PDB file of C-alpha atoms in Angstrom:
ATOM      1  CA  MET A   1     -26.440 -17.380  12.828  1.00 45.00           C
ATOM      2  CA  LYS A   2     -28.234 -20.189  14.654  1.00 56.00           C
ATOM      3  CA  LEU A   3     -31.748 -19.142  13.622  1.00 58.00           C
ATOM      4  CA  LYS A   4     -33.560 -21.921  11.712  1.00 60.00           C
ATOM      5  CA  ILE A   5     -36.668 -21.655   9.519  1.00 56.00           C
ATOM      6  CA  ASN A   6     -38.731 -24.336   7.767  1.00 60.00           C
ATOM      7  CA  VAL A   7     -38.176 -23.945   4.078  1.00 62.00           C
ATOM      8  CA  THR A   8     -40.759 -24.647   1.398  1.00 60.00           C
ATOM      9  CA  ASP A   9     -38.874 -25.410  -1.755  1.00 59.00           C
ATOM     10  CA  PHE A  10     -40.813 -25.363  -4.967  1.00 53.00           C
ATOM     11  CA  GLY A  11     -37.793 -25.545  -7.252  1.00 53.00           C
ATOM     12  CA  ALA A  12     -34.894 -27.840  -7.834  1.00 50.00           C
ATOM     13  CA  GLY A  13     -33.715 -27.577  -4.290  1.00 49.00           C
ATOM     14  CA  SER A  14     -30.171 -27.504  -2.926  1.00 45.00           C
ATOM     15  CA  LYS A  15     -27.514 -29.980  -3.906  1.00 46.00           C
ATOM     16  CA  LYS A  16     -25.958 -29.743  -0.413  1.00 47.00           C
ATOM     17  CA  VAL A  17     -28.967 -29.337   1.986  1.00 43.00           C
ATOM     18  CA  THR A  18     -31.871 -31.753   2.019  1.00 48.00           C
ATOM     19  CA  SER A  19     -33.657 -30.994   5.331  1.00 50.00           C
ATOM     20  CA  SER A  20     -36.705 -28.683   5.190  1.00 61.00           C
ATOM     21  CA  GLU A  21     -35.417 -27.072   8.470  1.00 70.00           C
ATOM     22  CA  ARG A  22     -32.371 -25.035   7.647  1.00 55.00           C
ATOM     23  CA  LYS A  23     -30.207 -22.483   9.439  1.00 61.00           C
ATOM     24  CA  ILE A  24     -30.122 -19.052   7.934  1.00 51.00           C
ATOM     25  CA  SER A  25     -26.353 -19.363   7.735  1.00 57.00           C
ATOM     26  CA  GLU A  26     -26.790 -22.540   5.598  1.00 61.00           C
ATOM     27  CA  ILE A  27     -29.146 -20.799   3.142  1.00 53.00           C
ATOM     28  CA  ALA A  28     -26.694 -17.957   2.908  1.00 51.00           C
ATOM     29  CA  LYS A  29     -23.897 -20.235   2.131  1.00 57.00           C
ATOM     30  CA  ASN A  30     -25.717 -22.627  -0.287  1.00 55.00           C
ATOM     31  CA  ALA A  31     -28.504 -20.596  -1.892  1.00 55.00           C
ATOM     32  CA  GLY A  32     -27.682 -16.973  -1.436  1.00 59.00           C
ATOM     33  CA  THR A  33     -25.983 -14.861  -4.082  1.00 75.00           C
ATOM     34  CA  THR A  34     -22.218 -14.584  -3.614  1.00 85.00           C
ATOM     35  CA  ILE A  35     -20.561 -11.288  -2.954  1.00 88.00           C
ATOM     36  CA  HIS A  36     -18.897 -11.385  -6.356  1.00 90.00           C
ATOM     37  CA  ARG A  37     -22.162 -11.753  -8.155  1.00 92.00           C
ATOM     38  CA  ALA A  38     -23.948  -9.232  -6.004  1.00 93.00           C
ATOM     39  CA  LYS A  39     -21.224  -6.669  -6.877  1.00 95.00           C
ATOM     40  CA  LEU A  40     -21.677  -7.442 -10.613  1.00 95.00           C
ATOM     41  CA  LEU A  41     -25.380  -7.161 -10.341  1.00 96.00           C
ATOM     42  CA  PHE A  42     -25.034  -3.758  -8.654  1.00 97.00           C
ATOM     43  CA  ARG A  43     -22.773  -2.528 -11.474  1.00 97.00           C
ATOM     44  CA  MET A  44     -25.211  -3.750 -14.123  1.00 97.00           C
ATOM     45  CA  VAL A  45     -28.211  -2.041 -12.486  1.00 98.00           C
ATOM     46  CA  ASN A  46     -26.179   1.084 -11.857  1.00 98.00           C
ATOM     47  CA  TYR A  47     -25.159   1.131 -15.555  1.00 98.00           C
ATOM     48  CA  PHE A  48     -28.577   0.298 -17.259  1.00 97.00           C
ATOM     49  CA  LYS A  49     -30.615   2.273 -14.623  1.00 98.00           C
ATOM     50  CA  PRO A  50     -33.677   0.078 -15.067  1.00 98.00           C
ATOM     51  CA  LYS A  51     -36.898   1.778 -13.629  1.00 97.00           C
ATOM     52  CA  TYR A  52     -38.782  -1.442 -12.981  1.00 97.00           C
ATOM     53  CA  ILE A  53     -37.055  -4.760 -11.983  1.00 98.00           C
ATOM     54  CA  LEU A  54     -38.481  -8.208 -11.456  1.00 98.00           C
ATOM     55  CA  GLU A  55     -36.676 -10.868  -9.494  1.00 98.00           C
ATOM     56  CA  LEU A  56     -37.656 -14.486  -9.463  1.00 97.00           C
ATOM     57  CA  GLY A  57     -36.398 -16.116  -6.169  1.00 95.00           C
ATOM     58  CA  THR A  58     -35.790 -13.656  -3.439  1.00 94.00           C
ATOM     59  CA  SER A  59     -34.145 -16.096  -0.894  1.00 89.00           C
ATOM     60  CA  LEU A  60     -32.332 -13.905   1.705  1.00 91.00           C
ATOM     61  CA  GLY A  61     -32.393 -10.977  -0.652  1.00 93.00           C
ATOM     62  CA  PHE A  62     -28.585 -10.472  -1.265  1.00 93.00           C
ATOM     63  CA  ALA A  63     -29.230  -9.912  -5.041  1.00 95.00           C
ATOM     64  CA  THR A  64     -32.311  -7.776  -4.295  1.00 97.00           C
ATOM     65  CA  GLN A  65     -30.225  -5.475  -2.065  1.00 96.00           C
ATOM     66  CA  ALA A  66     -27.505  -5.190  -4.682  1.00 96.00           C
ATOM     67  CA  MET A  67     -30.140  -4.246  -7.259  1.00 98.00           C
ATOM     68  CA  SER A  68     -31.752  -1.674  -4.920  1.00 97.00           C
ATOM     69  CA  HIS A  69     -28.564  -0.036  -4.193  1.00 96.00           C
ATOM     70  CA  GLY A  70     -27.633   0.010  -7.807  1.00 97.00           C
ATOM     71  CA  ASN A  71     -30.531   2.121  -8.575  1.00 98.00           C
ATOM     72  CA  PRO A  72     -32.432   3.450  -5.484  1.00 97.00           C
ATOM     73  CA  LYS A  73     -35.128   4.990  -7.776  1.00 97.00           C
ATOM     74  CA  ALA A  74     -36.007   1.528  -9.305  1.00 97.00           C
ATOM     75  CA  LYS A  75     -39.258  -0.247  -8.309  1.00 97.00           C
ATOM     76  CA  ILE A  76     -38.350  -3.887  -7.579  1.00 97.00           C
ATOM     77  CA  ASP A  77     -40.916  -6.684  -7.451  1.00 97.00           C
ATOM     78  CA  THR A  78     -39.276  -9.936  -6.084  1.00 97.00           C
ATOM     79  CA  ILE A  79     -41.129 -13.287  -5.826  1.00 97.00           C
ATOM     80  CA  GLU A  80     -40.293 -15.765  -3.127  1.00 95.00           C
ATOM     81  CA  GLY A  81     -42.168 -18.970  -2.894  1.00 91.00           C
ATOM     82  CA  CYS A  82     -41.372 -19.993   0.822  1.00 92.00           C
ATOM     83  CA  PRO A  83     -43.567 -17.935   3.190  1.00 93.00           C
ATOM     84  CA  LYS A  84     -41.122 -18.245   6.189  1.00 91.00           C
ATOM     85  CA  LEU A  85     -38.138 -17.104   4.154  1.00 91.00           C
ATOM     86  CA  SER A  86     -40.242 -14.356   2.704  1.00 93.00           C
ATOM     87  CA  ASP A  87     -41.344 -13.069   6.042  1.00 94.00           C
ATOM     88  CA  TYR A  88     -37.689 -13.183   7.321  1.00 92.00           C
ATOM     89  CA  THR A  89     -36.345 -11.263   4.356  1.00 94.00           C
ATOM     90  CA  LYS A  90     -39.190  -8.719   4.362  1.00 94.00           C
ATOM     91  CA  LYS A  91     -38.283  -7.797   7.907  1.00 94.00           C
ATOM     92  CA  HIS A  92     -34.785  -7.543   7.117  1.00 92.00           C
ATOM     93  CA  PHE A  93     -35.581  -5.069   4.265  1.00 95.00           C
ATOM     94  CA  ARG A  94     -37.542  -2.997   6.628  1.00 94.00           C
ATOM     95  CA  VAL A  95     -34.556  -2.785   9.030  1.00 95.00           C
ATOM     96  CA  LEU A  96     -32.346  -1.697   6.148  1.00 93.00           C
ATOM     97  CA  ARG A  97     -35.059   0.806   5.072  1.00 94.00           C
ATOM     98  CA  LEU A  98     -35.093  -0.495   1.432  1.00 95.00           C
ATOM     99  CA  ASP A  99     -38.465   1.065   0.619  1.00 94.00           C
ATOM    100  CA  ASN A 100     -38.099   0.391  -3.183  1.00 96.00           C
ATOM    101  CA  ILE A 101     -38.571  -3.476  -2.743  1.00 97.00           C
ATOM    102  CA  ASN A 102     -41.925  -5.235  -2.923  1.00 96.00           C
ATOM    103  CA  ILE A 103     -41.747  -8.895  -1.983  1.00 96.00           C
ATOM    104  CA  ILE A 104     -44.495 -11.032  -3.332  1.00 96.00           C
ATOM    105  CA  THR A 105     -44.998 -14.476  -1.614  1.00 96.00           C
ATOM    106  CA  GLY A 106     -46.236 -17.270  -3.827  1.00 95.00           C
ATOM    107  CA  ASN A 107     -45.434 -19.982  -6.286  1.00 94.00           C
ATOM    108  CA  ILE A 108     -43.423 -18.146  -9.015  1.00 95.00           C
ATOM    109  CA  GLY A 109     -45.261 -19.681 -11.925  1.00 93.00           C
ATOM    110  CA  ASP A 110     -48.653 -18.722 -10.634  1.00 94.00           C
ATOM    111  CA  THR A 111     -47.627 -15.315  -9.388  1.00 95.00           C
ATOM    112  CA  ILE A 112     -46.158 -14.357 -12.752  1.00 94.00           C
ATOM    113  CA  LYS A 113     -49.663 -14.769 -14.402  1.00 90.00           C
ATOM    114  CA  GLN A 114     -51.043 -12.306 -11.775  1.00 89.00           C
ATOM    115  CA  LEU A 115     -48.491  -9.574 -12.198  1.00 91.00           C
ATOM    116  CA  GLU A 116     -49.753  -6.153 -13.383  1.00 83.00           C
ATOM    117  CA  SER A 117     -49.522  -5.503 -17.140  1.00 79.00           C
ATOM    118  CA  LYS A 118     -46.440  -3.192 -16.868  1.00 87.00           C
ATOM    119  CA  GLN A 119     -43.186  -4.031 -18.631  1.00 95.00           C
ATOM    120  CA  TYR A 120     -39.949  -4.657 -16.877  1.00 98.00           C
ATOM    121  CA  ASP A 121     -36.522  -3.092 -17.789  1.00 98.00           C
ATOM    122  CA  LEU A 122     -34.693  -5.966 -16.063  1.00 98.00           C
ATOM    123  CA  ILE A 123     -35.650  -9.407 -14.965  1.00 98.00           C
ATOM    124  CA  PHE A 124     -33.351 -11.628 -12.841  1.00 98.00           C
ATOM    125  CA  PHE A 125     -34.250 -15.307 -12.964  1.00 97.00           C
ATOM    126  CA  ASP A 126     -33.026 -16.999  -9.867  1.00 94.00           C
ATOM    127  CA  GLY A 127     -35.853 -19.400  -8.867  1.00 88.00           C
ATOM    128  CA  ASN A 128     -36.628 -23.074  -9.670  1.00 88.00           C
ATOM    129  CA  HIS A 129     -33.545 -24.147 -11.516  1.00 90.00           C
ATOM    130  CA  THR A 130     -35.108 -26.692 -13.852  1.00 95.00           C
ATOM    131  CA  LYS A 131     -35.397 -26.608 -17.601  1.00 96.00           C
ATOM    132  CA  GLN A 132     -39.141 -26.816 -17.773  1.00 97.00           C
ATOM    133  CA  ALA A 133     -39.762 -24.075 -15.178  1.00 96.00           C
ATOM    134  CA  THR A 134     -37.036 -21.761 -16.512  1.00 97.00           C
ATOM    135  CA  LEU A 135     -38.449 -21.924 -20.079  1.00 98.00           C
ATOM    136  CA  GLU A 136     -42.005 -21.501 -18.862  1.00 97.00           C
ATOM    137  CA  TYR A 137     -41.038 -18.363 -16.888  1.00 97.00           C
ATOM    138  CA  PHE A 138     -39.138 -17.108 -19.961  1.00 98.00           C
ATOM    139  CA  GLU A 139     -42.084 -17.528 -22.351  1.00 97.00           C
ATOM    140  CA  SER A 140     -44.567 -16.149 -19.609  1.00 96.00           C
ATOM    141  CA  LEU A 141     -42.382 -12.978 -19.118  1.00 97.00           C
ATOM    142  CA  LEU A 142     -41.624 -12.258 -22.816  1.00 97.00           C
ATOM    143  CA  PRO A 143     -44.690 -10.073 -23.161  1.00 96.00           C
ATOM    144  CA  LYS A 144     -43.421  -7.825 -20.359  1.00 97.00           C
ATOM    145  CA  ALA A 145     -40.114  -7.205 -22.109  1.00 97.00           C
ATOM    146  CA  HIS A 146     -39.453  -4.313 -24.400  1.00 97.00           C
ATOM    147  CA  ASN A 147     -36.689  -3.513 -26.936  1.00 97.00           C
ATOM    148  CA  ASN A 148     -34.246  -2.557 -24.212  1.00 97.00           C
ATOM    149  CA  SER A 149     -35.150  -4.992 -21.515  1.00 98.00           C
ATOM    150  CA  VAL A 150     -32.344  -7.196 -20.045  1.00 98.00           C
ATOM    151  CA  PHE A 151     -33.016 -10.796 -18.819  1.00 98.00           C
ATOM    152  CA  ILE A 152     -30.380 -12.331 -16.500  1.00 98.00           C
ATOM    153  CA  PHE A 153     -30.573 -16.132 -15.885  1.00 98.00           C
ATOM    154  CA  ASP A 154     -28.600 -17.455 -12.896  1.00 95.00           C
ATOM    155  CA  ASP A 155     -26.650 -20.794 -12.857  1.00 94.00           C
ATOM    156  CA  ILE A 156     -26.982 -21.708 -16.553  1.00 97.00           C
ATOM    157  CA  TYR A 157     -24.402 -24.427 -16.093  1.00 96.00           C
ATOM    158  CA  TRP A 158     -25.688 -25.780 -12.728  1.00 93.00           C
ATOM    159  CA  THR A 159     -27.179 -28.926 -14.274  1.00 96.00           C
ATOM    160  CA  ASN A 160     -27.468 -30.367 -17.852  1.00 97.00           C
ATOM    161  CA  ASP A 161     -31.096 -29.396 -17.440  1.00 96.00           C
ATOM    162  CA  MET A 162     -30.294 -25.764 -17.029  1.00 97.00           C
ATOM    163  CA  THR A 163     -27.738 -25.700 -19.797  1.00 97.00           C
ATOM    164  CA  GLU A 164     -30.332 -27.203 -22.235  1.00 98.00           C
ATOM    165  CA  ALA A 165     -32.772 -24.337 -21.167  1.00 98.00           C
ATOM    166  CA  TRP A 166     -30.046 -21.832 -21.861  1.00 98.00           C
ATOM    167  CA  LYS A 167     -29.397 -23.137 -25.313  1.00 98.00           C
ATOM    168  CA  THR A 168     -33.150 -22.936 -26.142  1.00 98.00           C
ATOM    169  CA  ILE A 169     -33.391 -19.461 -24.814  1.00 98.00           C
ATOM    170  CA  LYS A 170     -30.416 -18.326 -26.942  1.00 98.00           C
ATOM    171  CA  GLN A 171     -31.978 -19.672 -30.159  1.00 97.00           C
ATOM    172  CA  HIS A 172     -35.428 -18.000 -29.469  1.00 98.00           C
ATOM    173  CA  GLN A 173     -36.409 -15.744 -32.389  1.00 96.00           C
ATOM    174  CA  LYS A 174     -36.923 -12.640 -30.062  1.00 97.00           C
ATOM    175  CA  VAL A 175     -33.513 -12.888 -28.617  1.00 98.00           C
ATOM    176  CA  THR A 176     -30.795 -10.952 -30.427  1.00 98.00           C
ATOM    177  CA  VAL A 177     -27.700 -10.868 -28.239  1.00 98.00           C
ATOM    178  CA  THR A 178     -26.607 -13.056 -25.446  1.00 98.00           C
ATOM    179  CA  VAL A 179     -23.645 -12.893 -23.059  1.00 98.00           C
ATOM    180  CA  ASP A 180     -22.457 -16.105 -21.283  1.00 98.00           C
ATOM    181  CA  THR A 181     -20.513 -15.344 -18.163  1.00 96.00           C
ATOM    182  CA  PHE A 182     -20.474 -19.126 -17.137  1.00 93.00           C
ATOM    183  CA  TYR A 183     -22.618 -18.701 -14.094  1.00 92.00           C
ATOM    184  CA  TRP A 184     -24.943 -16.074 -15.767  1.00 96.00           C
ATOM    185  CA  GLY A 185     -26.744 -15.959 -19.124  1.00 98.00           C
ATOM    186  CA  ILE A 186     -27.517 -12.372 -20.082  1.00 98.00           C
ATOM    187  CA  VAL A 187     -30.185 -11.734 -22.812  1.00 98.00           C
ATOM    188  CA  PHE A 188     -30.872  -8.713 -24.936  1.00 98.00           C
ATOM    189  CA  PHE A 189     -33.842  -8.152 -27.334  1.00 98.00           C
ATOM    190  CA  ARG A 190     -32.618  -5.102 -29.331  1.00 97.00           C
ATOM    191  CA  ARG A 191     -34.139  -5.498 -32.796  1.00 95.00           C
ATOM    192  CA  GLU A 192     -31.594  -3.076 -34.364  1.00 96.00           C
ATOM    193  CA  GLN A 193     -28.781  -5.546 -33.493  1.00 94.00           C
ATOM    194  CA  ALA A 194     -27.624  -8.782 -35.427  1.00 94.00           C
ATOM    195  CA  LYS A 195     -28.011 -12.112 -33.519  1.00 96.00           C
ATOM    196  CA  GLU A 196     -24.737 -12.609 -31.809  1.00 96.00           C
ATOM    197  CA  HIS A 197     -23.614 -14.804 -28.691  1.00 97.00           C
ATOM    198  CA  PHE A 198     -20.645 -13.876 -26.648  1.00 96.00           C
ATOM    199  CA  LYS A 199     -18.638 -15.624 -23.859  1.00 95.00           C
ATOM    200  CA  ILE A 200     -16.853 -13.630 -21.257  1.00 94.00           C
ATOM    201  CA  ARG A 201     -15.409 -14.442 -17.805  1.00 84.00           C
ATOM    202  CA  VAL A 202     -16.011 -11.766 -15.152  1.00 76.00           C
TER     203      VAL A 202
END
């Protein structure tokens, strides 16, 4: 696709694309969720059946669509910092008739503080891949988690910075079980379970 948009990047940015004007095809290749990960996300949402989902970093909405199809009854809030990208993806969702997705445009850190007081069953962290931002988002969203909530962190080994953030999250007193898939870090808060950390390859 030759269509280009001006991207406002609030996060760590892309390692491969530095221009603010980017082709949709470049965003899909370098910043979008892969088919493999989208399928896994679909299966996880289909299994856990979360009613309320929050996604940080919509991009082109590949992950969002996977979650929407995984549980069509879920209510999905997804935050995208770039207005142009948000508008493009919002129109795409309308074409696909994905009515259970609510795109919120704005800086993720600021928007989190303005969210309604409801709790989320699943939160997918895929925006601003820096240690400071990731930990701030994590701490800010802990009050919106309950005993059976699931947090999924994308690209935990993308940089040393992200790996340090993942190590800090694993040791948090409210975290009981974690699953490291190499590209994702999955967090559970079940108080009835002993603290354990698993590594699997999927």
